[in-house]
Amino acid sequence: MARMKFLCDAERCIECNGCVVACKNEHEVPWGVNRRRVVVLDDGVPGEKSISVACMHCTDAPCAAVCPVDCFYTTDDGIVLHDKDLCIGCGYCFYACPFGAPQYPQKEAFGVRGKMDKCTFCAGGPAADNSDAEYEKYGRNRIAEGKLPLCAEFCSTKALLAGDGDLVADIYRERLTRRGGRPQQWGWDTAYVEKG
Amino acid sequence: MTIKNATLTAAAVVLATGLAGCWDATEVTVHNPGEYKGEADPLLAQSASARTDTLTKRFQLVQADR
């Protein structure tokens, strides 16, 4: 059984934010909500690393464990989704999530939060596939169309991979084998060693 | 207690403490979520294995290294 996972290859990510733009555009994500963002470590220092972060669709999802209204569910292939009609915007999932994935649109004055929004692995939510209701609440359902998340498909350096964890791991393992050397190495030749 | 016994005892305590530091719990804490109470997702009605082939082909087409 496939288990869908994201992986960001820090050696390849060039902080172009293409994944962020692709996500926001594909799902018409409102201002103030970032389902995906690029984090830079040691910014400006030689050897700096960037990684693209969103919901990692945890196998043992802490957001689902703490949700007081049980609005989370996991598909057979490991995609963690939620029902916005049940969500009360309490923010527990935000505190539980190690990646800061849950986002809350500001609905009214005084910081009143709306219902939680997060990466859906482009799999929509509990509404008819690619219906207007689904698109409005959760964004496009590319999985139902036989496609994978646009952020990964859009990535120009193939730093961000999304798909069956086994396939993603195979690609990353092959890259690491080709690169060799210590993990502290950096530079163009480290990320893009040609296939032999 | 002789000096030899005291030394052996101290060595045993140090060894036990050192070995205790090497031990690590391997049990995984699984936080069981509650039962989902929302609407049914049509995606859940489909078998994931039915879409695995399609998504694998898509992955090889778009994301595999060339």
Tab-separated table of C-alpha atoms in Angstrom:
chain	number	residue	atom	x	y	z
A	1	MET	CA	0.000	0.000	0.000
A	2	ALA	CA	1.359	3.385	-0.971
A	3	ARG	CA	1.918	5.913	1.785
A	4	MET	CA	2.065	9.465	0.513
A	5	LYS	CA	4.931	11.591	1.777
A	6	PHE	CA	6.738	14.841	1.064
A	7	LEU	CA	10.499	15.126	1.102
A	8	CYS	CA	12.532	18.265	0.505
A	9	ASP	CA	16.123	17.774	-0.612
A	10	ALA	CA	17.945	20.590	1.198
A	11	GLU	CA	20.906	20.329	-1.182
A	12	ARG	CA	18.695	21.167	-4.131
A	13	CYS	CA	16.241	23.709	-2.741
A	14	ILE	CA	17.191	27.164	-4.007
A	15	GLU	CA	14.556	29.099	-2.059
A	16	CYS	CA	12.755	30.187	-5.208
A	17	ASN	CA	9.386	29.828	-3.419
A	18	GLY	CA	7.888	28.361	-6.567
A	19	CYS	CA	6.186	25.697	-4.448
A	20	VAL	CA	4.580	28.360	-2.287
A	21	VAL	CA	3.306	30.265	-5.302
A	22	ALA	CA	2.063	27.090	-6.988
A	23	CYS	CA	0.146	26.088	-3.863
A	24	LYS	CA	-1.415	29.481	-3.297
A	25	ASN	CA	-2.434	29.798	-6.922
A	26	GLU	CA	-3.755	26.256	-7.351
A	27	HIS	CA	-5.971	26.406	-4.287
A	28	GLU	CA	-6.774	30.116	-4.195
A	29	VAL	CA	-5.390	30.226	-0.650
A	30	PRO	CA	-6.444	33.492	1.025
A	31	TRP	CA	-4.100	36.178	2.282
A	32	GLY	CA	-2.519	35.383	5.604
A	33	VAL	CA	-2.655	31.631	5.100
A	34	ASN	CA	0.409	29.754	3.894
A	35	ARG	CA	-0.128	26.075	3.458
A	36	ARG	CA	3.501	25.790	2.394
A	37	ARG	CA	6.509	27.969	3.081
A	38	VAL	CA	10.254	27.878	2.564
A	39	VAL	CA	12.458	27.998	5.642
A	40	VAL	CA	16.105	29.051	5.359
A	41	LEU	CA	18.639	27.844	7.877
A	42	ASP	CA	21.816	29.915	8.415
A	43	ASP	CA	20.613	32.533	5.962
A	44	GLY	CA	23.503	34.365	4.313
A	45	VAL	CA	26.140	32.008	5.643
A	46	PRO	CA	28.045	29.811	3.150
A	47	GLY	CA	26.383	26.430	3.284
A	48	GLU	CA	22.948	27.816	4.099
A	49	LYS	CA	20.121	25.366	3.569
A	50	SER	CA	16.535	25.889	2.541
A	51	ILE	CA	13.664	23.498	2.966
A	52	SER	CA	10.079	23.701	1.883
A	53	VAL	CA	7.706	22.854	4.730
A	54	ALA	CA	3.999	22.057	4.867
A	55	CYS	CA	1.854	19.412	6.492
A	56	MET	CA	3.955	16.249	6.466
A	57	HIS	CA	0.915	13.966	6.647
A	58	CYS	CA	2.257	12.208	9.715
A	59	THR	CA	1.598	8.516	10.141
A	60	ASP	CA	0.789	9.118	13.808
A	61	ALA	CA	-0.607	12.605	13.371
A	62	PRO	CA	-0.528	14.645	16.600
A	63	CYS	CA	-3.094	17.083	15.214
A	64	ALA	CA	-5.631	14.262	14.999
A	65	ALA	CA	-4.730	13.077	18.486
A	66	VAL	CA	-5.462	16.426	20.113
A	67	CYS	CA	-8.478	17.549	18.088
A	68	PRO	CA	-11.401	17.949	20.520
A	69	VAL	CA	-14.028	17.576	17.787
A	70	ASP	CA	-12.349	14.693	15.910
A	71	CYS	CA	-12.403	16.420	12.560
A	72	PHE	CA	-9.273	14.689	11.197
A	73	TYR	CA	-9.140	11.533	9.143
A	74	THR	CA	-6.472	9.695	7.182
A	75	THR	CA	-6.969	8.163	3.759
A	76	ASP	CA	-5.814	4.646	2.953
A	77	ASP	CA	-2.664	6.045	1.418
A	78	GLY	CA	-1.772	8.142	4.447
A	79	ILE	CA	-3.053	11.607	3.537
A	80	VAL	CA	-4.221	13.493	6.631
A	81	LEU	CA	-7.321	15.586	5.924
A	82	HIS	CA	-9.924	17.378	7.981
A	83	ASP	CA	-13.520	18.515	7.878
A	84	LYS	CA	-13.866	22.289	8.048
A	85	ASP	CA	-17.531	22.028	8.924
A	86	LEU	CA	-16.581	20.345	12.198
A	87	CYS	CA	-13.480	22.412	12.957
A	88	ILE	CA	-13.993	25.003	15.670
A	89	GLY	CA	-10.679	26.816	15.101
A	90	CYS	CA	-9.481	26.117	18.636
A	91	GLY	CA	-5.825	25.962	17.606
A	92	TYR	CA	-4.916	22.782	19.497
A	93	CYS	CA	-3.649	21.215	16.288
A	94	PHE	CA	-1.358	24.191	15.726
A	95	TYR	CA	0.241	23.670	19.124
A	96	ALA	CA	0.554	19.930	18.541
A	97	CYS	CA	2.000	20.138	15.028
A	98	PRO	CA	5.828	20.060	14.971
A	99	PHE	CA	5.836	21.724	11.536
A	100	GLY	CA	3.475	24.631	12.156
A	101	ALA	CA	1.270	23.376	9.354
A	102	PRO	CA	-2.206	24.388	10.577
A	103	GLN	CA	-3.125	27.917	9.534
A	104	TYR	CA	-6.030	30.103	10.562
A	105	PRO	CA	-7.537	32.842	8.465
A	106	GLN	CA	-8.376	36.001	10.336
A	107	LYS	CA	-12.121	36.288	9.975
A	108	GLU	CA	-13.008	39.242	12.130
A	109	ALA	CA	-11.420	42.002	14.127
A	110	PHE	CA	-9.586	41.345	17.377
A	111	GLY	CA	-7.778	38.268	16.052
A	112	VAL	CA	-10.790	35.977	15.952
A	113	ARG	CA	-9.688	32.878	14.091
A	114	GLY	CA	-11.510	31.083	11.348
A	115	LYS	CA	-11.474	27.391	10.668
A	116	MET	CA	-8.146	25.667	10.327
A	117	ASP	CA	-6.611	25.396	6.876
A	118	LYS	CA	-3.674	23.207	5.930
A	119	CYS	CA	-2.021	21.365	3.080
A	120	THR	CA	-4.301	18.625	1.755
A	121	PHE	CA	-1.662	16.910	-0.391
A	122	CYS	CA	-3.897	18.301	-3.140
A	123	ALA	CA	-6.540	15.758	-2.134
A	124	GLY	CA	-9.375	18.148	-1.298
A	125	GLY	CA	-11.621	17.225	1.597
A	126	PRO	CA	-14.951	15.692	2.559
A	127	ALA	CA	-17.067	16.995	-0.306
A	128	ALA	CA	-17.808	15.754	-3.820
A	129	ASP	CA	-14.552	15.549	-5.757
A	130	ASN	CA	-13.718	18.835	-7.458
A	131	SER	CA	-17.102	20.313	-6.653
A	132	ASP	CA	-17.393	24.046	-6.024
A	133	ALA	CA	-17.892	23.358	-2.303
A	134	GLU	CA	-14.714	21.309	-2.126
A	135	TYR	CA	-12.720	23.856	-4.084
A	136	GLU	CA	-13.893	26.721	-1.929
A	137	LYS	CA	-13.094	24.996	1.360
A	138	TYR	CA	-10.110	22.823	0.566
A	139	GLY	CA	-8.824	23.713	-2.878
A	140	ARG	CA	-8.387	21.584	-5.947
A	141	ASN	CA	-8.449	17.795	-5.693
A	142	ARG	CA	-5.561	16.750	-7.934
A	143	ILE	CA	-5.331	13.273	-6.413
A	144	ALA	CA	-8.830	12.530	-7.732
A	145	GLU	CA	-7.557	13.670	-11.136
A	146	GLY	CA	-4.653	11.221	-10.985
A	147	LYS	CA	-2.109	13.944	-10.312
A	148	LEU	CA	0.290	14.617	-7.461
A	149	PRO	CA	0.679	17.834	-5.424
A	150	LEU	CA	1.456	20.798	-7.645
A	151	CYS	CA	4.161	22.174	-5.330
A	152	ALA	CA	6.326	19.117	-6.025
A	153	GLU	CA	5.432	18.899	-9.697
A	154	PHE	CA	6.258	22.596	-10.031
A	155	CYS	CA	9.652	22.362	-8.316
A	156	SER	CA	12.242	23.346	-10.901
A	157	THR	CA	15.160	21.613	-9.187
A	158	LYS	CA	13.166	18.561	-8.103
A	159	ALA	CA	14.121	19.362	-4.537
A	160	LEU	CA	10.582	18.810	-3.355
A	161	LEU	CA	9.288	15.313	-3.955
A	162	ALA	CA	5.762	14.125	-3.240
A	163	GLY	CA	4.375	10.678	-3.722
A	164	ASP	CA	4.599	7.152	-2.437
A	165	GLY	CA	7.181	7.188	0.350
A	166	ASP	CA	8.989	4.176	-1.128
A	167	LEU	CA	9.486	5.891	-4.498
A	168	VAL	CA	10.552	9.134	-2.839
A	169	ALA	CA	13.021	7.252	-0.643
A	170	ASP	CA	14.464	5.413	-3.670
A	171	ILE	CA	15.157	8.678	-5.475
A	172	TYR	CA	16.699	10.320	-2.416
A	173	ARG	CA	18.823	7.281	-1.590
A	174	GLU	CA	20.177	7.218	-5.152
A	175	ARG	CA	21.010	10.926	-4.939
A	176	LEU	CA	22.838	10.471	-1.653
A	177	THR	CA	24.805	7.557	-3.056
A	178	ARG	CA	25.886	9.605	-6.078
A	179	ARG	CA	26.867	12.560	-3.926
A	180	GLY	CA	28.897	10.618	-1.406
A	181	GLY	CA	31.112	12.519	0.976
A	182	ARG	CA	30.117	14.187	4.146
A	183	PRO	CA	26.716	15.778	4.643
A	184	GLN	CA	28.427	19.114	5.324
A	185	GLN	CA	29.572	19.357	1.717
A	186	TRP	CA	27.754	21.952	-0.297
A	187	GLY	CA	27.765	23.487	-3.707
A	188	TRP	CA	26.526	22.808	-7.197
A	189	ASP	CA	28.473	19.581	-7.650
A	190	THR	CA	27.027	18.227	-4.445
A	191	ALA	CA	23.423	18.613	-5.494
A	192	TYR	CA	23.668	17.756	-9.182
A	193	VAL	CA	26.086	14.905	-9.688
A	194	GLU	CA	25.465	13.436	-13.120
A	195	LYS	CA	24.298	9.875	-13.411
A	196	GLY	CA	27.215	7.565	-14.247
B	1	MET	CA	35.215	-2.330	53.682
B	2	THR	CA	38.659	-2.627	52.188
B	3	ILE	CA	40.034	-0.251	49.633
B	4	LYS	CA	39.815	-3.015	47.030
B	5	ASN	CA	36.125	-3.577	47.725
B	6	ALA	CA	35.418	0.145	47.647
B	7	THR	CA	37.205	0.441	44.289
B	8	LEU	CA	35.250	-2.482	42.868
B	9	THR	CA	31.985	-1.025	44.132
B	10	ALA	CA	32.787	2.377	42.639
B	11	ALA	CA	33.745	0.738	39.331
B	12	ALA	CA	30.486	-1.221	39.313
B	13	VAL	CA	28.473	1.935	39.978
B	14	VAL	CA	30.291	3.809	37.195
B	15	LEU	CA	29.805	0.889	34.787
B	16	ALA	CA	26.126	0.545	35.651
B	17	THR	CA	25.593	4.284	35.248
B	18	GLY	CA	27.443	4.297	31.942
B	19	LEU	CA	25.504	1.364	30.571
B	20	ALA	CA	22.238	2.895	31.740
B	21	GLY	CA	23.068	5.910	29.579
B	22	CYS	CA	23.284	3.638	26.536
B	23	TRP	CA	19.788	2.284	27.026
B	24	ASP	CA	17.032	3.780	24.967
B	25	ALA	CA	13.352	2.979	25.006
B	26	THR	CA	12.280	1.528	21.677
B	27	GLU	CA	8.573	1.622	22.356
B	28	VAL	CA	6.699	3.979	20.067
B	29	THR	CA	4.061	6.107	21.706
B	30	VAL	CA	1.016	6.016	19.501
B	31	HIS	CA	-1.550	8.678	20.209
B	32	ASN	CA	-4.804	7.226	19.084
B	33	PRO	CA	-7.014	9.852	17.529
B	34	GLY	CA	-10.700	9.826	18.208
B	35	GLU	CA	-13.162	8.486	15.695
B	36	TYR	CA	-13.705	10.846	12.775
B	37	LYS	CA	-17.098	12.480	13.080
B	38	GLY	CA	-17.280	14.517	9.894
B	39	GLU	CA	-18.790	13.928	6.486
B	40	ALA	CA	-17.610	11.030	4.352
B	41	ASP	CA	-14.964	11.866	1.791
B	42	PRO	CA	-15.521	10.275	-1.642
B	43	LEU	CA	-11.780	9.660	-1.643
B	44	LEU	CA	-12.254	7.296	1.293
B	45	ALA	CA	-14.776	5.269	-0.658
B	46	GLN	CA	-12.131	4.481	-3.265
B	47	SER	CA	-9.448	1.947	-2.579
B	48	ALA	CA	-6.017	3.556	-2.384
B	49	SER	CA	-4.552	0.628	-4.289
B	50	ALA	CA	-6.832	1.496	-7.201
B	51	ARG	CA	-5.121	4.846	-7.658
B	52	THR	CA	-1.617	3.662	-6.781
B	53	ASP	CA	-0.755	2.714	-10.379
B	54	THR	CA	-1.949	6.036	-11.740
B	55	LEU	CA	-0.055	8.028	-9.128
B	56	THR	CA	3.081	5.920	-9.553
B	57	LYS	CA	3.059	6.554	-13.304
B	58	ARG	CA	2.537	10.233	-12.644
B	59	PHE	CA	5.421	10.269	-10.173
B	60	GLN	CA	7.786	8.589	-12.635
B	61	LEU	CA	6.670	10.973	-15.375
B	62	VAL	CA	6.982	14.239	-13.484
B	63	GLN	CA	9.296	13.852	-10.505
B	64	ALA	CA	11.815	11.088	-11.170
B	65	ASP	CA	15.411	12.168	-11.827
B	66	ARG	CA	16.499	12.033	-15.436
